[in-house]
Short mmCIF file of C-alpha atoms in Angstrom, two decimals:
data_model
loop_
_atom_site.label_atom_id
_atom_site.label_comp_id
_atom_site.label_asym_id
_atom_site.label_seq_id
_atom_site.Cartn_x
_atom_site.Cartn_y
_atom_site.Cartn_z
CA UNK A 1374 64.46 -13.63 -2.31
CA UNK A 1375 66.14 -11.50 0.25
CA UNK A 1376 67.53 -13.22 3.10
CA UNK A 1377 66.41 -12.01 6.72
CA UNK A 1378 68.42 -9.45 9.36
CA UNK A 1379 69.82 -10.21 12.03
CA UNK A 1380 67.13 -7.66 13.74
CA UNK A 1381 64.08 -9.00 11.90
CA UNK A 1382 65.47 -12.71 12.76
CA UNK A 1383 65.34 -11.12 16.88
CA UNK A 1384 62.25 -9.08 16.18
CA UNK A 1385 60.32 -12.31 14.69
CA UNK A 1386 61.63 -14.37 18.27
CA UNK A 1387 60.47 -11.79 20.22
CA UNK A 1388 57.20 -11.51 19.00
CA UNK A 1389 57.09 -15.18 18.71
CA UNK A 1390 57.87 -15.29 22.43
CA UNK A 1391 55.34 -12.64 23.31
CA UNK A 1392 52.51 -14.88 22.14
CA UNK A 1393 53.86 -18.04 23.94
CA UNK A 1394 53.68 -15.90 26.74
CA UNK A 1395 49.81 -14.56 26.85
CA UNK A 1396 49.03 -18.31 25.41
CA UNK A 1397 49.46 -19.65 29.04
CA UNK A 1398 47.00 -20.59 30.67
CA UNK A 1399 48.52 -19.62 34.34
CA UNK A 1400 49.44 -16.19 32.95
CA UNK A 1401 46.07 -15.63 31.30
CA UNK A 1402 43.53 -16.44 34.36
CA UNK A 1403 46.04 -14.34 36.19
CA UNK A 1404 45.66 -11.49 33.80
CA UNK A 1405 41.93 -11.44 33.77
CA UNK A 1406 41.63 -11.81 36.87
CA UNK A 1407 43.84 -9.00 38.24
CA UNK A 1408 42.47 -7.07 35.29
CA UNK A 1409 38.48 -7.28 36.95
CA UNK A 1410 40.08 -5.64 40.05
CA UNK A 1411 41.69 -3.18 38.42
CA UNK A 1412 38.53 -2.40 36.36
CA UNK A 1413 36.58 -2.21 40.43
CA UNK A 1414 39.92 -0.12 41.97
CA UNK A 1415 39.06 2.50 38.87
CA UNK A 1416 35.02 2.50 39.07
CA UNK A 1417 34.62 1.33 42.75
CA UNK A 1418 33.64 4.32 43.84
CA UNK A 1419 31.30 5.26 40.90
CA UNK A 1420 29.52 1.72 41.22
CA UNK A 1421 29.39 1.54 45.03
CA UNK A 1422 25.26 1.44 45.96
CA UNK A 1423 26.11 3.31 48.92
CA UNK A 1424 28.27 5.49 51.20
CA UNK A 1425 30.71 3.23 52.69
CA UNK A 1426 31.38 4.99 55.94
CA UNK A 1427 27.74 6.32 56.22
CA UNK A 1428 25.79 4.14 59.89
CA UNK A 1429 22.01 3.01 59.07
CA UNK A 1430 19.61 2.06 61.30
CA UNK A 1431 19.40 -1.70 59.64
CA UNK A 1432 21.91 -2.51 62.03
CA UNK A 1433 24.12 -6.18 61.06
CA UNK A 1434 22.65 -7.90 58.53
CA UNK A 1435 23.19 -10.88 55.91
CA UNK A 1436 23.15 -10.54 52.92
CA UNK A 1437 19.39 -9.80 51.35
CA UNK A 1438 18.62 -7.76 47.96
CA UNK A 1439 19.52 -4.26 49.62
CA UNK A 1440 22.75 -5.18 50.31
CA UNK A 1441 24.40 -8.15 48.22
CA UNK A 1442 27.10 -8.67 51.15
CA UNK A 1443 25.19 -7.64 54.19
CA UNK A 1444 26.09 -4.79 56.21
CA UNK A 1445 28.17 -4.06 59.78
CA UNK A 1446 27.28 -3.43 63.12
CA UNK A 1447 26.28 -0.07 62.73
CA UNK A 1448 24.53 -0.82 59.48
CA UNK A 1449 27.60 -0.10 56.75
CA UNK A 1450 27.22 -1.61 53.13
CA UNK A 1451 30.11 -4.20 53.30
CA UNK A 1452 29.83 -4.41 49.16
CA UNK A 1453 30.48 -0.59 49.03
CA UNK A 1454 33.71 -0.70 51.78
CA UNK A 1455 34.85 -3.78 49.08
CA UNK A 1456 34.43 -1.51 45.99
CA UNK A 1457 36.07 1.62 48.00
CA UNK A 1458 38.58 -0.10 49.23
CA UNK A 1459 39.41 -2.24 46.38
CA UNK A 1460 41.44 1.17 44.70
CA UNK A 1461 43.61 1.60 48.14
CA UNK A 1462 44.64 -1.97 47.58
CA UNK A 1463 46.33 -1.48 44.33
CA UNK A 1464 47.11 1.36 44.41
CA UNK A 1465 49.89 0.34 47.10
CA UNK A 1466 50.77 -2.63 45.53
CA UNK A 1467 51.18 -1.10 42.10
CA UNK A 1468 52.78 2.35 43.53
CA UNK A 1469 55.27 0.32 45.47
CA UNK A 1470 56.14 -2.24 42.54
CA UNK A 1471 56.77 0.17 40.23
CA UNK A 1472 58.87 2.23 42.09
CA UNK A 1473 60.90 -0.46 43.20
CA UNK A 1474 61.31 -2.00 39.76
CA UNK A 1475 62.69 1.93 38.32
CA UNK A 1476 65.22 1.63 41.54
CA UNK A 1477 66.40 -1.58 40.70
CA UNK A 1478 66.74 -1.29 36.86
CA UNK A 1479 68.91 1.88 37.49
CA UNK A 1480 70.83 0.74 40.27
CA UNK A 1481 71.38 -2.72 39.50
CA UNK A 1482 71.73 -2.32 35.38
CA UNK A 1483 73.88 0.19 36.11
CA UNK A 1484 76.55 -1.28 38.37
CA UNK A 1485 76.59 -4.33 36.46
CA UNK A 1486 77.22 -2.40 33.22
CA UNK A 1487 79.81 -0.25 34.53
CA UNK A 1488 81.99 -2.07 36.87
CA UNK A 1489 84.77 -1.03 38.90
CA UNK A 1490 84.57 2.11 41.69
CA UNK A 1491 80.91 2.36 40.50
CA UNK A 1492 79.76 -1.38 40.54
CA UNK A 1493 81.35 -1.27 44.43
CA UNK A 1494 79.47 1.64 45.58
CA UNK A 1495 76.01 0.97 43.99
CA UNK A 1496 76.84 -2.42 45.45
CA UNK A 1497 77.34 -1.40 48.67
CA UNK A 1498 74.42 1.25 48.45
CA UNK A 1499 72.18 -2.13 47.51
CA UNK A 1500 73.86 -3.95 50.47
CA UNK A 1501 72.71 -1.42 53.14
CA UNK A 1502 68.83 -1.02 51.55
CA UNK A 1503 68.65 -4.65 52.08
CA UNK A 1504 68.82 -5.36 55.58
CA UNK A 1505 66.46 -2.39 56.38
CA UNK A 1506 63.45 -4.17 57.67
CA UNK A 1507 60.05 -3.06 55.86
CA UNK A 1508 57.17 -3.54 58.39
CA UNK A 1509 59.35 -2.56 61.58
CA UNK A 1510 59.99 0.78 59.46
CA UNK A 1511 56.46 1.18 58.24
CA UNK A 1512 55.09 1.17 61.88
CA UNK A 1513 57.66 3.49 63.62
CA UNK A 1514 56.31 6.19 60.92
CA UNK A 1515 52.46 5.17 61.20
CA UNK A 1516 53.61 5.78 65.03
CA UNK A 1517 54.88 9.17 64.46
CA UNK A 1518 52.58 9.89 62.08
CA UNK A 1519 48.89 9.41 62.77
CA UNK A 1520 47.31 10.51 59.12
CA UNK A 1521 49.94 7.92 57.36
CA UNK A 1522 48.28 6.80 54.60
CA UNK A 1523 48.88 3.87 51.34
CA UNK A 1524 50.86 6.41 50.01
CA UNK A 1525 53.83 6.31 52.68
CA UNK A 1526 53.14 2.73 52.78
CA UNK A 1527 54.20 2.23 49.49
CA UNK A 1528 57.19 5.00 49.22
CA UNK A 1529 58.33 2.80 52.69
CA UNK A 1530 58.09 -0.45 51.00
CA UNK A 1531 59.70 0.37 47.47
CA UNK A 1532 62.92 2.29 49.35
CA UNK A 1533 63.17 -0.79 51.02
CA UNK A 1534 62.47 -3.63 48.73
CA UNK A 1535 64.43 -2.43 45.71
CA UNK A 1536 67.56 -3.93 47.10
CA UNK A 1537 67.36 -7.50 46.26
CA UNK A 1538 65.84 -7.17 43.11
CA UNK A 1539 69.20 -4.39 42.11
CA UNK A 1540 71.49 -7.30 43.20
CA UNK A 1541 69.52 -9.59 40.49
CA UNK A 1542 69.58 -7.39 37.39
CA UNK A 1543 73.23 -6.77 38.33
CA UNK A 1544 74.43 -10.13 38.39
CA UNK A 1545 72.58 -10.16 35.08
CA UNK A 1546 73.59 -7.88 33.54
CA UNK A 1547 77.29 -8.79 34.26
CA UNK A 1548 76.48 -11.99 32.25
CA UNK A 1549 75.54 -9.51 28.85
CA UNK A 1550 77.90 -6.92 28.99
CA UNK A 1551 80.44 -9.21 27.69
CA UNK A 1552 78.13 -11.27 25.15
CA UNK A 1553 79.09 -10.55 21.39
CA UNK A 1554 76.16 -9.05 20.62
CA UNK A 1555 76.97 -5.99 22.82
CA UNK A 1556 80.69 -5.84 22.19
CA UNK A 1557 79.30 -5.59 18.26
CA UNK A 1558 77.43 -2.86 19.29
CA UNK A 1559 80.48 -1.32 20.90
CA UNK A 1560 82.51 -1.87 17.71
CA UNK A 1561 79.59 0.05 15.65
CA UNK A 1562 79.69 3.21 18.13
CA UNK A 1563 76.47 2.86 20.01
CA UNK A 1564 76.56 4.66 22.88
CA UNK A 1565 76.06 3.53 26.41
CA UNK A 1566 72.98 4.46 27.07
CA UNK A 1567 71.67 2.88 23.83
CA UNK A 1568 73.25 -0.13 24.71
CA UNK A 1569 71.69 -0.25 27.76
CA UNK A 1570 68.14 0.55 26.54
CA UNK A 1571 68.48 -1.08 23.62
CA UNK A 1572 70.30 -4.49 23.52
CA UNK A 1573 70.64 -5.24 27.61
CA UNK A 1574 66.77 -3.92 29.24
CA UNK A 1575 65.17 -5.83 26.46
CA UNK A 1576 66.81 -9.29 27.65
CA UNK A 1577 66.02 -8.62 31.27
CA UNK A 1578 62.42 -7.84 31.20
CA UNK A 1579 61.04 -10.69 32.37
CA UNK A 1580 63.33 -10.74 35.66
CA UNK A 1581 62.50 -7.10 35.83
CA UNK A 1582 58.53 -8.36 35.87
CA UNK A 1583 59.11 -11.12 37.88
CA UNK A 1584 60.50 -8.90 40.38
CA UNK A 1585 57.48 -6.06 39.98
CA UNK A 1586 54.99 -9.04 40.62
CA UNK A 1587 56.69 -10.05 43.59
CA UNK A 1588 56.92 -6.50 45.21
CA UNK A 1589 53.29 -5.86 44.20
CA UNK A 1590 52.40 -8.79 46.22
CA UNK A 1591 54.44 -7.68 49.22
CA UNK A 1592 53.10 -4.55 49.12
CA UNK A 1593 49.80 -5.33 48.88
CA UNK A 1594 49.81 -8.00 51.77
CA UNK A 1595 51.96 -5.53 53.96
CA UNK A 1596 49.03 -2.86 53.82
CA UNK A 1597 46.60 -5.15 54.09
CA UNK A 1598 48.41 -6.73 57.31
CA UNK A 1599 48.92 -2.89 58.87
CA UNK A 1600 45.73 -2.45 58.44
CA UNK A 1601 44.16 -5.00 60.30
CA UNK A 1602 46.43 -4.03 62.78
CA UNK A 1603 45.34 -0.63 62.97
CA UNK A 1604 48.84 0.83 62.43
CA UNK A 1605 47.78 2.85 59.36
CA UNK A 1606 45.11 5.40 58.52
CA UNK A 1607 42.00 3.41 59.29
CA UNK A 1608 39.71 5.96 57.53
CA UNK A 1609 40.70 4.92 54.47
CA UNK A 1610 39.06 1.90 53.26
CA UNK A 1611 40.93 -1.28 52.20
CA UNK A 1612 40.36 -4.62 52.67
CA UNK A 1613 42.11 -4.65 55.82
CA UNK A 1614 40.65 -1.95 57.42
CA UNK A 1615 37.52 -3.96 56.86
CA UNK A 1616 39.29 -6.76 58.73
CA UNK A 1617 39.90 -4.82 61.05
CA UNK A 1618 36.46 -3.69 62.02
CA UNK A 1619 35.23 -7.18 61.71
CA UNK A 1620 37.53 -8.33 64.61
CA UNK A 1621 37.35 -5.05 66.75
CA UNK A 1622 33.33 -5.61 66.71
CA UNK A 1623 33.88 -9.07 67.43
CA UNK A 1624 32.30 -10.56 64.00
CA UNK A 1625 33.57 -14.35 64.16
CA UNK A 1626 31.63 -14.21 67.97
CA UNK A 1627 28.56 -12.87 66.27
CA UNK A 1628 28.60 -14.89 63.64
CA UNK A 1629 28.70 -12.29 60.77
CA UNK A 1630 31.05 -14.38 58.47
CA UNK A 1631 29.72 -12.31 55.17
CA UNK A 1632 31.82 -8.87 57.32
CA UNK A 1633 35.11 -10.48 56.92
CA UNK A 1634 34.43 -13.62 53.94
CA UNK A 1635 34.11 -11.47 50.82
CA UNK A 1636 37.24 -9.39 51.80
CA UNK A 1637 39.42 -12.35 52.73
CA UNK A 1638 38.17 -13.84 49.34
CA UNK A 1639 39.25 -10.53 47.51
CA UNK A 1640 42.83 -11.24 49.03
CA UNK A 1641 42.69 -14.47 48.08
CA UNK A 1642 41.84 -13.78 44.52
CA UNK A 1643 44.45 -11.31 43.64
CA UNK A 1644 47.04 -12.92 45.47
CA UNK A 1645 45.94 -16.01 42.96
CA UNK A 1646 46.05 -13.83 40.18
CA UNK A 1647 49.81 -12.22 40.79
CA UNK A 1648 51.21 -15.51 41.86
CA UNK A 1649 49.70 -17.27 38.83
CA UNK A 1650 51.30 -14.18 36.49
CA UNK A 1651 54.35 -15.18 38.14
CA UNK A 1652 54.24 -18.69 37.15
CA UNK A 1653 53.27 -18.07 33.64
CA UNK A 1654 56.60 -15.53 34.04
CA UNK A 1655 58.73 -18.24 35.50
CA UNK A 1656 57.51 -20.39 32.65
CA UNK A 1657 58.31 -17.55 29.74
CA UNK A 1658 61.80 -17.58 31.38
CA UNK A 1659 63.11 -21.17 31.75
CA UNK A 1660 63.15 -23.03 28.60
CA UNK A 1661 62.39 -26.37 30.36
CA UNK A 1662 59.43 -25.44 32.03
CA UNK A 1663 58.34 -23.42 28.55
CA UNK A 1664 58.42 -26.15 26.34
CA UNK A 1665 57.22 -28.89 29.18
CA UNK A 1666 54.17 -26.24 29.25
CA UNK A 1667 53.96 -26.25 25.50
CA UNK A 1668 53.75 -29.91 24.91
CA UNK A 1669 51.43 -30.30 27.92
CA UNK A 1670 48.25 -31.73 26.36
CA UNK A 1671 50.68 -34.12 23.79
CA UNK A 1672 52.75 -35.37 27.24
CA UNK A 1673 49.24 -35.99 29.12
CA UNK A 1674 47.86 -38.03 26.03
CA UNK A 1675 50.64 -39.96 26.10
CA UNK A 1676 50.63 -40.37 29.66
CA UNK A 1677 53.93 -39.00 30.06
CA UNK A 1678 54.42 -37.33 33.53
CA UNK A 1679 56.49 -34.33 33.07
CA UNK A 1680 58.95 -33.31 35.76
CA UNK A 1681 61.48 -30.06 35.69
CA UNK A 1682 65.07 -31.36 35.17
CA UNK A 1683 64.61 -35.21 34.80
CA UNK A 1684 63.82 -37.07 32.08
CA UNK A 1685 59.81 -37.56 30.97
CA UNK A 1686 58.62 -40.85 32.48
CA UNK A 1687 56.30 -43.22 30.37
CA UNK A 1688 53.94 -44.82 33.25
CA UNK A 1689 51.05 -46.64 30.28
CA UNK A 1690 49.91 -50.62 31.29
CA UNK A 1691 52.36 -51.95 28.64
CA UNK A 1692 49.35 -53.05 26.83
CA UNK A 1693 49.66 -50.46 24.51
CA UNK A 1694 53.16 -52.89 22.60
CA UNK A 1695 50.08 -55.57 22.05
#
């Protein structure tokens, strides 16, 4: 019987650790729930009963059979500006996250794996990014241009939120360059960038996600936020810009709750959903909160009240030692 690898052995705990992951509960309403808005952000359009920006003579209305979430004051399907604007949404957040996460793996991974002249200016480069205010930035450019759109939104947002997550990964990564794992792979002639690719990225993924998740939600509450302002485009339909119609028109004074509910709920839920993939991240990560979220159902049958870095607490009657 041949004995197991050293990379089989890693393999087997990574796959191991996978599972453990998508076996959370947090992480897997999280998942299906941001997954039904991505499905809407890709078919919204295709699925929408009607033209979202096109005035009817129903005037407001509540919601009835013709339109499932009643319409606006000058007689606009609110369920079609939902499913329109459902793709602007996350397409920011996602845009922004992702470019934000590539800037921070190669900035911060970097410096922390080189060091010296390098490590100070990437450092100082990271320093500068992050006291660049987002929102103050994103208006002054929605000011000076009127057609701005999601897309500058989120090419603003991940130049400017990249920063902290660059200082992160590089205080990591100073922690693994000197592990013996990578000096072996020194000894054995790998070259940097398979070292990097290979043996550092794969132990920094889920602060590299964590990160993503958090810029995602920044993102997508920043456009959402401009929009109800009215600082962005407000032709192209998002949640907020359905906010923002609701309160120019005066909807809360009307009445008309179902013109601003529904979106509001739609914020609501994905917010939910990221911040609950976040948790179940948080929870992949630390090994106390993984294996208090393993033995969950075991702790709450024995009426054991789990807490993060004390001690679990027995709190039966005592009648059980009769």
């Amino acid at each position: 019987m041949t004995e197991p690898t050293a990379g089989s052995t890693r393999r087997r705990r990574g796959l191991t650790g996978n599972l453990l992951f998508f076996r959370n509960r947090k992480t897997v309403i999280g998942l299906v729930i941001l997954g039904f808005f991505t499905v809407l952000a890709l078919i919204g359009d295709l699925i929408a009963p009607y033209d979202p920006s096109l005035p009817s003579e129903v005037g407001l209305q509540p919601p009835s059979a013709d339109h499932w979430l009643g319409t606006t004051l000058l007689g606009q399907d609110i369920l079609s500006q939902i499913l329109v604007g459902t793709r602007g949404v996350l397409f920011v957040g996602l845009l922004a996250g992702l470019l934000a996460a590539v800037l921070s793996v190669l900035v911060g991974v970097t410096a922390g794996f080189l060091g010296g002249i390098g490590d100070e200016g990437l450092s100082l480069l990271s320093n500068i990014f992050l006291v660049i205010p987002a929102l103050p930035l994103i208006i002054i450019v929605a000011g000076l241009l009127p057609d701005a759109g999601g897309l500058t939104v989120a090419l603003i947002i991940a130049l400017t939120g990249w920063a902290w997550g660059a200082r992160v990964l590089r205080a990591q990564t100073l922690s693994l360059r000197r592990r013996d794992f990578i000096e072996a792979a020194r000894a054995n002639g790998e070259s940097t960038w398979r070292i990097i690719v290979f043996e550092i990225l794969p132990n920094l993924t889920a602060v590299i996600a964590s990160g993503f998740i958090g810029t995602v939600i920044f993102a997508i509450l920043s456009e959402i936020t401009l929009a109800f302002m009215g600082v962005t485009n407000i032709s192209e339909w998002n949640w907020g810009t359905i906010l923002f119609w609701a309160q120019s028109n005066q909807a809360l004074a009307l009445g008309a709750w179902w013109w601003f509910v529904p979106a509001g709920l739609c914020i609501a839920a994905v917010g939910t959903a990221l911040t609950l993939i976040n948790f179940g991240i948080d929870e992949f990560v630390n090994p106390r909160l993984r294996t208090t979220g393993k033995n969950a159902k075991i702790l709450r049958a024995r009426r054991i009240r789990a807490r993060v870095g004390f001690t679990p607490v027995y709190r039966g009657t005592g009648k059980e030692q009769s």
